[in-house]
Amino acid sequence: MGGDHHHHGPPYKVPDYRTYKVDENSPELLQIQRALAAQGLKDPWLRNEVWRYNRQLIGPQNWSTTWGRIMFRKFPVGLALAAGTVALEMAYDSYNGSGDHGHGHGEHH
């Protein structure tokens, strides 16, 4: 079950971890590495995640890029889904005669 029925590859390719190292280009991971080192610990798998955090690959992460990504990538999809939901609900209500028309609430005209 499941699996790759259409012989397509994954949606992205994870780079080889040996090509990266935890440094100033991935400040979040560098902070984790330093916190672990302060306790005498080391995470040998930390560099496997560098490709997700490397500023040379993903660009700077700041308030404007984060909100820009949300507003221009995510917001239009959410707005379209909300509008579609409202349209379907209105069509369903009009087709089935739903809605409050004063029936059965003690209102006799």
PDB file of C-alpha atoms in Angstrom:
ATOM      1  CA  MET A   1       0.000   0.000   0.000  1.00  0.00           C
ATOM      2  CA  GLY A   2       1.114   3.565  -0.496  1.00  0.00           C
ATOM      3  CA  GLY A   3       4.496   3.684  -2.071  1.00  0.00           C
ATOM      4  CA  ASP A   4       5.563   5.286  -5.272  1.00  0.00           C
ATOM      5  CA  HIS A   5       3.038   4.179  -7.879  1.00  0.00           C
ATOM      6  CA  HIS A   6       3.998   6.716 -10.523  1.00  0.00           C
ATOM      7  CA  HIS A   7       7.757   6.311 -10.195  1.00  0.00           C
ATOM      8  CA  HIS A   8       8.240   9.952  -9.250  1.00  0.00           C
ATOM      9  CA  GLY A   9      11.082  10.854  -6.946  1.00  0.00           C
ATOM     10  CA  PRO A  10      10.684  12.705  -3.677  1.00  0.00           C
ATOM     11  CA  PRO A  11       9.593  16.356  -3.891  1.00  0.00           C
ATOM     12  CA  TYR A  12      13.112  17.472  -2.959  1.00  0.00           C
ATOM     13  CA  LYS A  13      16.574  15.989  -2.761  1.00  0.00           C
ATOM     14  CA  VAL A  14      18.295  15.966   0.607  1.00  0.00           C
ATOM     15  CA  PRO A  15      21.910  16.990   0.054  1.00  0.00           C
ATOM     16  CA  ASP A  16      24.776  14.834   1.277  1.00  0.00           C
ATOM     17  CA  TYR A  17      25.522  15.785   4.875  1.00  0.00           C
ATOM     18  CA  ARG A  18      29.276  15.567   4.263  1.00  0.00           C
ATOM     19  CA  THR A  19      29.148  18.695   2.094  1.00  0.00           C
ATOM     20  CA  TYR A  20      28.088  20.901   5.011  1.00  0.00           C
ATOM     21  CA  LYS A  21      29.370  21.825   8.437  1.00  0.00           C
ATOM     22  CA  VAL A  22      27.786  23.662  11.334  1.00  0.00           C
ATOM     23  CA  ASP A  23      29.112  27.232  11.133  1.00  0.00           C
ATOM     24  CA  GLU A  24      28.008  30.891  11.040  1.00  0.00           C
ATOM     25  CA  ASN A  25      25.784  30.195   8.013  1.00  0.00           C
ATOM     26  CA  SER A  26      23.484  28.151  10.243  1.00  0.00           C
ATOM     27  CA  PRO A  27      23.327  30.186  13.484  1.00  0.00           C
ATOM     28  CA  GLU A  28      20.510  28.170  15.081  1.00  0.00           C
ATOM     29  CA  LEU A  29      22.493  24.956  14.802  1.00  0.00           C
ATOM     30  CA  LEU A  30      25.690  26.677  15.903  1.00  0.00           C
ATOM     31  CA  GLN A  31      23.895  27.825  19.050  1.00  0.00           C
ATOM     32  CA  ILE A  32      22.717  24.264  19.736  1.00  0.00           C
ATOM     33  CA  GLN A  33      26.223  22.919  19.132  1.00  0.00           C
ATOM     34  CA  ARG A  34      27.720  25.432  21.575  1.00  0.00           C
ATOM     35  CA  ALA A  35      25.073  24.680  24.236  1.00  0.00           C
ATOM     36  CA  LEU A  36      25.803  20.967  23.956  1.00  0.00           C
ATOM     37  CA  ALA A  37      29.566  21.564  24.082  1.00  0.00           C
ATOM     38  CA  ALA A  38      29.115  23.605  27.286  1.00  0.00           C
ATOM     39  CA  GLN A  39      27.655  20.465  28.871  1.00  0.00           C
ATOM     40  CA  GLY A  40      30.337  18.212  27.425  1.00  0.00           C
ATOM     41  CA  LEU A  41      28.026  16.752  24.800  1.00  0.00           C
ATOM     42  CA  LYS A  42      28.179  16.449  21.035  1.00  0.00           C
ATOM     43  CA  ASP A  43      25.469  15.707  18.479  1.00  0.00           C
ATOM     44  CA  PRO A  44      27.038  13.775  15.594  1.00  0.00           C
ATOM     45  CA  TRP A  45      23.800  14.077  13.581  1.00  0.00           C
ATOM     46  CA  LEU A  46      23.526  17.868  13.808  1.00  0.00           C
ATOM     47  CA  ARG A  47      25.196  18.486  10.465  1.00  0.00           C
ATOM     48  CA  ASN A  48      22.508  16.388   8.774  1.00  0.00           C
ATOM     49  CA  GLU A  49      20.194  19.376   9.264  1.00  0.00           C
ATOM     50  CA  VAL A  50      22.544  22.118   8.051  1.00  0.00           C
ATOM     51  CA  TRP A  51      20.947  22.168   4.598  1.00  0.00           C
ATOM     52  CA  ARG A  52      17.661  23.263   6.192  1.00  0.00           C
ATOM     53  CA  TYR A  53      19.203  26.190   8.076  1.00  0.00           C
ATOM     54  CA  ASN A  54      22.123  27.308   5.878  1.00  0.00           C
ATOM     55  CA  ARG A  55      21.718  31.026   5.107  1.00  0.00           C
ATOM     56  CA  GLN A  56      23.654  30.643   1.848  1.00  0.00           C
ATOM     57  CA  LEU A  57      20.941  28.275   0.616  1.00  0.00           C
ATOM     58  CA  ILE A  58      17.736  29.673   2.112  1.00  0.00           C
ATOM     59  CA  GLY A  59      18.658  33.341   2.418  1.00  0.00           C
ATOM     60  CA  PRO A  60      18.372  35.552   5.465  1.00  0.00           C
ATOM     61  CA  GLN A  61      15.579  34.814   7.910  1.00  0.00           C
ATOM     62  CA  ASN A  62      14.058  37.936   9.332  1.00  0.00           C
ATOM     63  CA  TRP A  63      10.635  39.419   9.996  1.00  0.00           C
ATOM     64  CA  SER A  64      10.006  40.589   6.435  1.00  0.00           C
ATOM     65  CA  THR A  65      11.026  37.347   4.730  1.00  0.00           C
ATOM     66  CA  THR A  66       9.006  35.258   7.166  1.00  0.00           C
ATOM     67  CA  TRP A  67       5.832  37.340   6.798  1.00  0.00           C
ATOM     68  CA  GLY A  68       6.394  37.675   3.076  1.00  0.00           C
ATOM     69  CA  ARG A  69       6.482  33.901   2.775  1.00  0.00           C
ATOM     70  CA  ILE A  70       3.280  33.580   4.795  1.00  0.00           C
ATOM     71  CA  MET A  71       1.391  36.323   2.954  1.00  0.00           C
ATOM     72  CA  PHE A  72       2.413  35.494  -0.583  1.00  0.00           C
ATOM     73  CA  ARG A  73       2.588  31.715  -0.425  1.00  0.00           C
ATOM     74  CA  LYS A  74       0.120  30.656   2.225  1.00  0.00           C
ATOM     75  CA  PHE A  75      -2.486  33.426   2.506  1.00  0.00           C
ATOM     76  CA  PRO A  76      -3.870  33.195  -1.066  1.00  0.00           C
ATOM     77  CA  VAL A  77      -4.403  29.449  -0.681  1.00  0.00           C
ATOM     78  CA  GLY A  78      -6.167  29.927   2.650  1.00  0.00           C
ATOM     79  CA  LEU A  79      -8.318  32.731   1.256  1.00  0.00           C
ATOM     80  CA  ALA A  80      -9.318  30.622  -1.758  1.00  0.00           C
ATOM     81  CA  LEU A  81     -10.209  27.679   0.486  1.00  0.00           C
ATOM     82  CA  ALA A  82     -12.274  29.911   2.786  1.00  0.00           C
ATOM     83  CA  ALA A  83     -14.135  31.480  -0.157  1.00  0.00           C
ATOM     84  CA  GLY A  84     -14.797  28.039  -1.620  1.00  0.00           C
ATOM     85  CA  THR A  85     -16.144  26.792   1.692  1.00  0.00           C
ATOM     86  CA  VAL A  86     -18.500  29.758   2.031  1.00  0.00           C
ATOM     87  CA  ALA A  87     -19.700  29.357  -1.574  1.00  0.00           C
ATOM     88  CA  LEU A  88     -20.370  25.626  -1.110  1.00  0.00           C
ATOM     89  CA  GLU A  89     -22.196  26.234   2.152  1.00  0.00           C
ATOM     90  CA  MET A  90     -24.391  28.918   0.584  1.00  0.00           C
ATOM     91  CA  ALA A  91     -25.154  26.677  -2.404  1.00  0.00           C
ATOM     92  CA  TYR A  92     -25.999  23.773  -0.103  1.00  0.00           C
ATOM     93  CA  ASP A  93     -28.289  25.944   2.041  1.00  0.00           C
ATOM     94  CA  SER A  94     -30.131  27.376  -0.960  1.00  0.00           C
ATOM     95  CA  TYR A  95     -30.565  23.952  -2.573  1.00  0.00           C
ATOM     96  CA  ASN A  96     -31.880  22.283   0.574  1.00  0.00           C
ATOM     97  CA  GLY A  97     -34.001  25.218   1.688  1.00  0.00           C
ATOM     98  CA  SER A  98     -32.063  25.559   4.909  1.00  0.00           C
ATOM     99  CA  GLY A  99     -31.976  28.735   6.832  1.00  0.00           C
ATOM    100  CA  ASP A 100     -34.166  30.489   9.362  1.00  0.00           C
ATOM    101  CA  HIS A 101     -37.532  31.337   7.784  1.00  0.00           C
ATOM    102  CA  GLY A 102     -39.535  31.528  10.984  1.00  0.00           C
ATOM    103  CA  HIS A 103     -40.797  27.947  10.851  1.00  0.00           C
ATOM    104  CA  GLY A 104     -41.581  26.168  14.089  1.00  0.00           C
ATOM    105  CA  HIS A 105     -40.562  28.931  16.495  1.00  0.00           C
ATOM    106  CA  GLY A 106     -44.013  30.024  17.626  1.00  0.00           C
ATOM    107  CA  GLU A 107     -44.279  32.638  14.920  1.00  0.00           C
ATOM    108  CA  HIS A 108     -47.727  32.380  13.368  1.00  0.00           C
ATOM    109  CA  HIS A 109     -48.643  34.893  10.714  1.00  0.00           C
TER     110      HIS A 109
END
